[in-house]
Coordinates of C-alpha atoms and ligand atoms in Angstrom, one line a residue:
X1 CA 0.0 0.0 0.0
X2 CA 1.4 3.4 -0.8
X3 CA 1.6 6.3 1.6
X4 CA -1.3 8.0 0.1
X5 CA -3.6 5.0 0.7
X6 CA -2.4 4.8 4.3
X7 CA -3.1 8.5 4.8
X8 CA -6.5 8.3 3.2
X9 CA -7.9 5.2 4.7
X10 CA -6.3 4.5 7.9
X11 CA -5.9 0.8 8.4
X12 CA -6.9 -1.9 6.1
X13 CA -6.8 -0.4 2.6
X14 CA -9.0 1.2 0.0
X15 CA -12.2 0.2 -1.7
X16 CA -13.2 2.5 -4.5
X17 CA -15.8 5.1 -3.6
X18 CA -19.3 3.9 -4.2
X19 CA -22.4 5.9 -5.0
X20 CA -24.3 6.4 -1.8
X21 CA -27.8 7.3 -2.7
X22 CA -29.3 4.3 -1.0
X23 CA -27.6 4.5 2.3
X24 CA -28.2 8.2 2.4
X25 CA -31.9 8.0 1.6
X26 CA -32.2 5.4 4.4
X27 CA -30.4 7.7 6.9
X28 CA -32.4 10.7 5.9
X29 CA -35.7 8.9 5.7
X30 CA -38.5 9.3 8.2
X31 CA -39.0 12.3 10.5
X32 CA -35.8 14.1 9.7
X33 CA -33.8 10.8 9.8
X34 CA -31.9 11.5 12.9
X35 CA -32.8 8.5 14.9
X36 CA -29.8 6.4 15.9
X37 CA -29.5 2.8 14.9
X38 CA -28.5 0.0 17.1
X39 CA -24.9 0.5 18.2
X40 CA -22.7 -2.4 18.8
X41 CA -19.8 -2.3 21.2
X42 CA -18.3 -5.5 19.9
X43 CA -16.7 -4.1 16.7
X44 CA -13.0 -4.6 17.0
X45 CA -11.5 -1.2 16.3
X46 CA -7.8 -1.5 15.8
X47 CA -5.6 0.5 18.1
X48 CA -1.9 1.3 18.3
X49 CA -1.4 2.4 14.7
X50 CA 1.0 5.3 14.1
X51 CA -0.5 8.8 14.5
X52 CA -1.7 9.8 11.1
X53 CA 0.0 12.9 9.7
X54 CA -2.4 15.2 7.8
X55 CA -2.5 15.4 4.1
X56 CA -2.1 19.1 3.2
X57 CA -4.5 20.7 0.8
X58 CA -2.3 21.7 -2.2
X59 CA -2.1 25.4 -3.0
X60 CA -2.3 25.7 -6.8
X61 CA -1.4 29.4 -6.8
X62 CA 2.2 30.3 -7.7
X63 CA 1.8 33.6 -5.9
X64 CA 2.6 33.4 -2.2
X65 CA 0.0 36.0 -1.3
X66 CA -2.8 33.8 -2.6
X67 CA -4.1 30.4 -1.6
X68 CA -6.2 28.7 -4.3
X69 CA -7.5 25.1 -4.0
X70 CA -10.4 22.8 -4.6
X71 CA -12.1 21.0 -1.7
X72 CA -14.3 18.1 -2.7
X73 CA -16.8 16.6 -0.3
X74 CA -17.9 13.1 -1.4
X75 CA -18.8 9.7 0.0
X76 CA -16.2 7.0 0.0
X77 CA -15.6 3.6 1.6
X78 CA -13.0 2.6 4.1
X79 CA -12.2 -0.5 6.1
X80 CA -12.2 0.7 9.7
X81 CA -13.1 -2.5 11.5
X82 CA -12.5 -6.0 10.3
X83 CA -15.2 -7.4 8.2
X84 CA -16.9 -4.2 7.3
X85 CA -16.7 -1.6 4.5
X86 CA -17.9 1.6 6.1
X87 CA -19.3 4.5 4.0
X88 CA -17.8 7.7 5.2
X89 CA -18.3 11.2 3.8
X90 CA -15.0 13.1 3.6
X91 CA -13.2 16.1 2.2
X92 CA -10.5 15.1 -0.3
X93 CA -11.3 11.4 0.3
X94 CA -10.0 11.4 3.9
X95 CA -11.5 11.5 7.4
X96 CA -10.5 13.9 8.8
X97 CA -10.1 16.0 5.7
X98 CA -6.8 17.6 4.6
X99 CA -5.1 20.3 6.6
X100 CA -5.5 23.8 5.1
X101 CA -2.4 25.7 5.9
X102 CA -2.7 29.5 5.4
X103 CA -0.6 32.5 6.2
X104 CA -1.7 35.8 7.7
X105 CA -2.4 38.3 4.9
X106 CA -3.1 35.7 2.3
X107 CA -6.1 35.9 -0.1
X108 CA -7.9 32.6 -0.1
X109 CA -10.1 31.2 -2.9
X110 CA -11.4 27.7 -2.3
X111 CA -13.7 26.0 -4.8
X112 CA -16.1 23.7 -2.9
X113 CA -17.4 20.8 -4.9
X114 CA -20.4 19.2 -3.3
X115 CA -20.5 15.5 -4.4
X116 CA -22.8 14.5 -1.5
X117 CA -26.4 13.8 -2.1
X118 CA -27.7 16.6 0.2
X119 CA -27.1 20.3 0.6
X120 CA -23.9 21.2 2.3
X121 CA -21.6 24.2 3.1
X122 CA -18.1 24.8 4.3
X123 CA -17.9 26.9 7.4
X124 CA -14.5 28.3 8.4
X125 CA -14.9 27.9 12.1
X126 CA -13.3 30.8 14.0
X127 CA -11.9 32.8 11.1
X128 CA -13.2 36.3 10.6
X129 CA -14.4 35.8 7.0
X130 CA -17.2 38.0 5.5
X131 CA -20.7 36.9 6.4
X132 CA -21.5 35.8 2.8
X133 CA -18.4 33.6 2.8
X134 CA -19.0 32.0 6.2
X135 CA -20.8 28.9 4.9
X136 CA -23.8 29.3 7.1
X137 CA -27.2 27.6 6.7
X138 CA -28.6 30.5 4.6
X139 CA -26.1 29.7 1.8
X140 CA -26.5 26.0 1.0
X141 CA -24.5 24.4 -1.9
X142 CA -26.8 22.0 -3.7
X143 CA -25.7 18.4 -4.4
X144 CA -23.7 18.2 -7.6
X145 CA -22.9 21.9 -7.6
X146 CA -19.9 23.9 -6.6
X147 CA -19.2 27.4 -5.2
X148 CA -16.2 29.5 -4.5
X149 CA -15.4 30.8 -1.0
X150 CA -13.2 33.9 -1.0
X151 CA -11.7 35.8 1.9
X152 CA -8.5 37.3 3.3
X153 CA -6.8 36.2 6.4
X154 CA -6.2 39.2 8.6
X155 CA -3.0 39.9 10.4
X156 CA -3.1 38.8 14.0
X157 CA -5.2 35.7 13.3
X158 CA -2.5 33.1 13.4
X159 CA -3.9 30.0 15.2
X160 CA -5.7 26.7 14.9
X161 CA -9.1 26.6 13.3
X162 CA -11.2 24.0 11.5
X163 CA -13.7 23.6 8.7
X164 CA -16.9 21.7 8.7
X165 CA -20.4 21.7 7.1
X166 CA -23.1 24.0 8.5
X167 CA -26.2 22.9 6.5
X168 CA -29.6 23.5 7.9
X169 CA -30.4 20.7 10.4
X170 CA -27.9 18.2 8.9
X171 CA -24.7 19.4 10.5
X172 CA -24.7 16.5 13.0
X173 CA -25.4 14.0 10.2
X174 CA -22.6 15.4 8.0
X175 CA -20.0 15.7 10.8
X176 CA -20.9 12.2 12.1
X177 CA -19.9 10.8 8.7
X178 CA -16.5 12.5 8.8
X179 CA -16.8 15.9 7.2
X180 CA -14.3 18.1 9.1
X181 CA -10.7 19.1 8.8
X182 CA -8.1 21.4 10.4
X183 CA -6.9 24.9 9.4
X184 CA -3.6 26.2 10.6
X185 CA -2.9 29.9 10.1
X186 CA 0.8 30.8 10.4
X187 CA 1.9 34.2 11.5
X188 CA 4.9 36.2 10.4
X189 CA 6.5 36.2 13.9
X190 CA 5.7 32.9 15.6
X191 CA 7.6 32.8 18.9
X192 CA 7.2 29.0 19.0
X193 CA 8.2 28.3 15.4
X194 CA 11.2 26.3 16.4
X195 CA 9.2 23.6 18.3
X196 CA 7.9 20.4 16.7
X197 CA 4.4 21.1 15.7
X198 CA 1.8 18.3 16.0
X199 CA -1.9 18.7 15.1
X200 CA -4.2 16.4 17.0
X201 CA -7.8 16.5 15.8
X202 CA -10.2 14.6 18.1
X203 CA -13.4 13.3 16.6
X204 CA -15.9 10.6 17.3
X205 CA -17.2 7.9 14.9
X206 CA -20.1 5.7 15.9
X207 CA -20.7 2.5 13.9
X208 CA -23.7 0.3 14.1
X209 CA -23.6 -3.5 14.2
X210 CA -23.2 -3.7 10.5
X211 CA -20.2 -1.3 10.6
X212 CA -22.1 1.7 9.2
X213 CA -22.1 5.2 10.6
X214 CA -24.9 5.7 13.1
X215 CA -25.8 9.3 13.6
X216 CA -26.7 10.5 17.1
X217 CA -30.4 11.0 17.6
X218 CA -31.7 14.3 18.9
X219 CA -33.0 12.4 21.8
X220 CA -29.6 11.0 22.7
X221 CA -28.0 14.4 22.2
X222 CA -30.5 15.9 24.4
X223 CA -30.5 13.5 27.3
X224 CA -26.8 12.7 27.5
X225 CA -23.6 14.8 27.1
X226 CA -22.0 12.3 24.8
X227 CA -23.7 10.2 22.2
X228 CA -20.8 7.7 22.5
X229 CA -18.9 6.2 19.7
X230 CA -15.2 5.7 19.3
X231 CA -13.0 8.7 20.1
X232 CA -10.4 9.1 17.4
X233 CA -7.3 11.2 17.0
X234 CA -6.5 12.1 13.4
X235 CA -9.0 9.4 12.4
X236 CA -7.5 6.5 14.4
X237 CA -8.3 5.0 17.7
X238 CA -5.6 5.4 20.3
X239 CA -2.8 5.9 17.8
X240 CA 0.9 6.0 18.9
X241 CA 2.8 9.2 18.6
X242 CA 6.6 8.6 18.6
X243 CA 8.8 11.3 20.0
X244 CA 12.3 11.7 21.4
X245 CA 12.7 11.6 25.2
X246 CA 12.9 15.1 26.6
X247 CA 11.4 16.6 23.5
X248 CA 9.5 19.9 23.8
X249 CA 6.6 19.9 21.4
X250 CA 3.7 22.1 20.5
X251 CA 0.4 20.2 20.3
X252 CA -2.5 21.8 18.6
X253 CA -5.6 20.0 19.9
X254 CA -9.0 20.4 18.2
X255 CA -12.3 19.2 19.7
X256 CA -14.1 18.3 16.5
X257 CA -16.5 15.9 18.3
X258 CA -20.2 16.5 18.0
X259 CA -20.9 16.5 21.7
X260 CA -18.0 15.3 23.8
X261 CA -16.1 17.5 26.3
X262 CA -12.4 16.6 26.6
X263 CA -10.7 16.9 29.9
X264 CA -7.2 16.6 28.6
X265 CA -4.3 15.2 30.6
X266 CA -1.0 13.5 29.9
X267 CA 0.1 10.8 32.3
X268 CA 3.0 12.0 34.5
X269 CA 3.3 15.4 32.8
X270 CA 2.3 19.0 33.2
X271 CA 2.0 21.3 30.3
X272 CA 1.7 24.9 29.3
X273 CA -1.2 26.3 27.4
X274 CA 0.1 28.8 24.8
X275 CA -3.0 29.4 22.6
X276 CA -6.7 29.1 22.6
X277 CA -9.3 29.4 19.8
X278 CA -8.1 32.7 18.4
X279 CA -4.3 32.1 18.7
X280 CA -1.5 32.8 21.2
X281 CA -2.1 34.0 24.8
X282 CA -0.1 37.0 26.0
X283 CA 2.1 34.6 28.0
X284 CA 2.1 30.9 28.6
X285 CA -0.2 29.5 31.3
X286 CA 2.4 27.0 32.7
X287 CA 2.3 24.0 34.9
X288 CA -1.2 22.7 34.2
X289 CA -2.3 19.2 34.9
X290 CA -5.4 19.3 32.8
X291 CA -7.5 21.4 30.4
X292 CA -11.2 21.3 29.6
X293 CA -11.8 21.5 25.9
X294 CA -15.4 22.0 24.9
X295 CA -16.9 20.8 21.6
X296 CA -15.6 23.2 18.8
X297 CA -12.7 24.6 20.9
X298 CA -9.0 24.4 20.2
X299 CA -6.1 24.6 22.5
X300 CA -2.3 24.7 21.9
X301 CA -0.2 23.2 24.6
X302 CA 3.6 22.9 24.9
X303 CA 4.7 19.7 26.6
X304 CA 8.3 18.7 27.5
X305 CA 8.4 14.9 27.6
X306 CA 10.2 13.1 30.4
X307 CA 13.7 12.1 29.7
X308 CA 13.3 8.4 30.2
X309 CA 14.1 6.4 27.1
X310 CA 11.5 4.1 25.6
X311 CA 8.8 5.1 28.1
X312 CA 5.1 5.3 27.2
X313 CA 2.5 7.8 28.4
X314 CA -1.2 8.1 27.6
X315 CA -2.9 11.3 26.6
X316 CA -6.3 11.0 28.2
X317 CA -9.7 12.5 28.4
X318 CA -10.4 12.2 32.1
X319 CA -14.1 12.5 31.6
X320 CA -16.5 15.4 32.2
X321 CA -20.2 15.1 32.4
X322 CA -21.2 18.6 31.5
X323 CA -23.6 19.0 34.3
X324 CA -25.0 15.5 33.8
X325 CA -22.9 13.3 36.1
X326 CA -19.2 12.6 36.1
X327 CA -18.7 11.5 32.5
X328 CA -16.4 8.7 31.6
X329 CA -12.8 9.0 30.6
X330 CA -11.0 7.5 27.6
X331 CA -7.5 7.0 26.4
X332 CA -6.9 9.2 23.4
X333 CA -3.3 8.5 22.3
X334 CA -0.1 6.8 23.4
X335 CA 3.1 8.8 23.4
X336 CA 6.0 6.4 22.8
X337 CA 9.5 7.8 23.7
X338 CA 12.3 6.6 21.4
X339 CA 15.5 5.0 22.7
X340 CA 17.6 8.0 21.6
X341 CA 19.5 10.2 24.0
X342 CA 17.2 12.7 25.7
X343 CA 16.8 16.1 24.1
X344 CA 17.5 19.2 26.1
X345 CA 14.3 20.9 27.1
X346 CA 13.4 24.1 25.3
X347 CA 12.4 27.1 27.5
X348 CA 9.3 29.0 26.5
X349 CA 9.5 32.7 26.0
X350 CA 7.9 34.6 28.8
X351 CA 5.9 36.8 26.4
X352 CA 4.1 35.4 23.4
X353 CA 2.3 38.4 22.0
X354 CA 0.4 41.4 23.2
X355 CA -3.4 40.9 23.6
X356 CA -5.6 43.6 22.1
X357 CA -7.7 45.5 24.7
X358 CA -11.2 45.9 23.3
X359 CA -11.8 48.9 25.5
X360 CA -14.9 49.7 27.5
X361 CA -18.2 48.1 26.5
X362 CA -20.9 50.3 25.0
X363 CA -23.7 47.8 25.4
X364 CA -24.7 44.9 27.6
X365 CA -27.2 42.1 26.9
X366 CA -28.4 38.8 28.3
X367 CA -28.6 35.8 26.1
X368 CA -30.6 33.1 27.8
X369 CA -30.3 29.4 27.0
X370 CA -33.3 27.3 27.9
X371 CA -35.1 24.1 27.3
X372 CA -32.9 21.0 27.5
X373 CA -35.8 18.6 27.5
X374 CA -36.1 16.3 24.5
X375 CA -36.1 18.3 21.3
X376 CA -36.3 21.7 23.0
X377 CA -33.2 23.7 22.8
X378 CA -33.8 27.5 22.8
X379 CA -32.0 30.8 22.8
X380 CA -34.0 33.6 24.3
X381 CA -37.0 31.3 24.3
X382 CA -36.9 30.7 20.6
X383 CA -35.9 27.9 18.2
X384 CA -33.7 28.7 15.2
X385 CA -35.4 30.4 12.2
X386 CA -33.0 31.7 9.6
X387 CA -35.5 34.2 8.3
X388 CA -35.7 36.0 11.7
X389 CA -33.2 38.4 13.3
X390 CA -32.7 37.6 17.0
X391 CA -29.9 39.8 18.1
X392 CA -28.7 43.1 16.6
X393 CA -25.5 45.0 16.9
X394 CA -23.5 47.6 14.9
X395 CA -20.0 47.2 13.4
X396 CA -17.3 47.9 16.0
X397 CA -19.5 48.2 19.0
X398 CA -17.9 46.5 22.0
X399 CA -20.5 44.5 24.0
X400 CA -20.8 42.4 27.1
X401 CA -22.9 39.4 26.7
X402 CA -24.1 37.5 29.8
X403 CA -24.7 34.0 28.6
X404 CA -27.3 32.7 31.1
X405 CA -27.8 28.9 31.1
X406 CA -31.1 28.0 32.8
X407 CA -30.8 24.3 31.8
X408 CA -29.5 21.3 33.6
X409 CA -26.7 20.7 31.2
X410 CA -23.7 22.7 29.9
X411 CA -23.8 24.3 26.5
X412 CA -20.7 25.4 24.6
X413 CA -21.7 28.6 22.9
X414 CA -20.1 29.7 19.7
X415 CA -20.2 33.1 18.0
X416 CA -19.4 33.3 14.3
X417 CA -17.2 36.0 12.7
X418 CA -15.1 37.0 15.6
X419 CA -13.1 36.1 18.6
X420 CA -14.2 37.2 22.1
X421 CA -12.8 37.4 25.6
X422 CA -14.2 35.7 28.6
X423 CA -14.4 38.3 31.4
X424 CA -16.6 36.7 34.1
X425 CA -18.4 33.6 35.3
X426 CA -20.7 32.6 38.0
X427 CA -19.7 29.1 38.6
X428 CA -16.7 27.0 39.7
X429 CA -16.8 24.9 36.5
X430 CA -13.6 25.6 34.7
X431 CA -13.9 27.8 31.6
X432 CA -10.4 29.3 32.2
X433 CA -8.8 31.7 31.5
X434 CA -11.7 33.8 32.4
X435 CA -9.9 37.1 33.1
X436 CA -10.1 38.4 29.6
X437 CA -6.6 37.4 28.5
X438 CA -7.4 34.9 25.8
X439 CA -9.4 34.8 22.6
X440 CA -12.2 32.3 22.2
X441 CA -14.9 31.6 19.7
X442 CA -16.6 28.9 21.8
X443 CA -17.1 29.1 25.6
X444 CA -18.6 26.5 27.8
X445 CA -21.6 27.9 29.7
X446 CA -22.1 25.5 32.7
X447 CA -25.5 24.1 33.7
X448 CA -27.3 26.8 35.8
X449 CA -24.4 29.2 35.4
X450 CA -23.6 32.5 33.7
X451 CA -20.5 33.3 31.6
X452 CA -19.8 36.9 30.5
X453 CA -18.0 37.6 27.3
X454 CA -16.7 40.8 25.7
X455 CA -17.3 40.7 22.0
X456 CA -17.4 42.8 18.9
X457 CA -18.2 42.3 15.2
X458 CA -16.3 44.0 12.4
X459 CA -18.3 43.3 9.3
X460 CA -21.9 44.0 8.4
X461 CA -24.2 41.0 7.7
X462 CA -25.8 38.1 9.5
X463 CA -23.9 35.8 11.8
X464 CA -24.8 32.6 13.7
X465 CA -24.7 32.3 17.4
X466 CA -25.2 28.7 18.6
X467 CA -24.5 25.8 20.9
X468 CA -21.7 23.7 19.4
X469 CA -23.2 20.4 20.7
X470 CA -24.3 19.7 17.2
X471 CA -27.5 17.9 18.0
X472 CA -28.5 21.0 20.0
X473 CA -27.7 23.3 17.1
X474 CA -29.7 21.1 14.7
X475 CA -32.6 21.1 17.2
X476 CA -32.7 24.9 17.2
X477 CA -30.3 26.2 19.8
X478 CA -29.1 28.8 17.3
X479 CA -29.8 32.5 16.8
X480 CA -29.2 35.1 14.0
X481 CA -27.1 38.1 14.9
X482 CA -27.5 41.0 12.5
X483 CA -24.5 43.3 12.3
X484 CA -25.4 46.7 10.9
X485 CA -23.0 49.1 9.2
Ligands
LIG1 CU1 -18.1 25.3 14.2 CU2 -21.4 27.6 13.6 O1 -19.8 26.3 13.8
LIG2 CU1 -18.2 28.7 13.5
LIG3 CU1 -26.2 22.7 23.9

């Protein structure tokens, strides 16, 4: 098998892509088609394969100021578990999709080719792209058609982002089949550029007894914090990441799961957080034992591995129930130290970058999350309607939003088009750093708690505000924010 096949398909090799109308129709059939099928725990998922490096989406522009590429979304088949050929939906024939590597200041033109049998979009999660390029549910791309997304990457936005579909009421279905991929924006002056740079995209995949993708039902998404499934890193279950003893590495962790909180911890190690959703912190947050990463969020950590040769450590999700019990932990990845002589540790710079002060707020509002019973997920008492405007602001106005969660479960709230600062919270549940010194585009709002964010929009148009537990989003926990010039 050549390297490309390994990258694309994980374990057991390629089977040519098949047309998928039948399976899709079956999944979409009946009452919105989101009911889960029987899930079998007995499928033998292989573990211990090498950590899969990402394919990089090729830039066909000769000019360094421009990134031009085509991104194809299509069904394909892969052998993930013995005895089954699983239909996945992927970008570029891979799950997760290829890494899109961009540079601050670049003009980006990506042709999206929808070869799925339903409407889709590409949303550039976390990037401040213009509203009409944001891939929201108002701008569906019909099956068998293509559209071009064009935007410019502003200075100061270096960081770790991701792309995924955002089609009306089928985001869960599409992400559950594998449609998502990482975006890395490089900055001109990256103070950590000398470190090994490893991207770890965490996703879940749930297969039924026949080895086919089972999509989480709204009922399951509503009643439990996690709809289960296998937790994968770069598309593989508990892969092995090989590194030299003593190595200092930058790990970019993405929570691309539909609904699973990740309470990250590495056995026997402490780490520094150096970046959140919107890029570098002003200074490293050192000596942490764990970090809670909500669905949709990213975190960059710097870890210096112990100097013992040939040792193994496990990167874990310790488990977090999101207001609904303790949650259960899971091993994510094994770190395997080589037998080489230990590397000398690399000291982190004390200062990473200055953080912009948004200045005093000119407006304050409450945004209330309610419902939480089966099928009822509301923002300010209403279920999503793309033809209605729920929140209004003006370009450049700095606002405080009190995100008030009246439900019995946590909701990770995401605002499109901008990065915000978390400036207050009512509860002891960790949403750190909550002192305004980091950029986020998703913040966890704990059950019964309030989180205050300071936010601002810089482009006129309509933006989505929603819960990033995808079954909640599809069920209506999403609002339209209209930004006026
Ligand atoms: Cu990552 Cu509106 O989504
Ligand atoms: Cu988004
Ligand atoms: Cu939610």
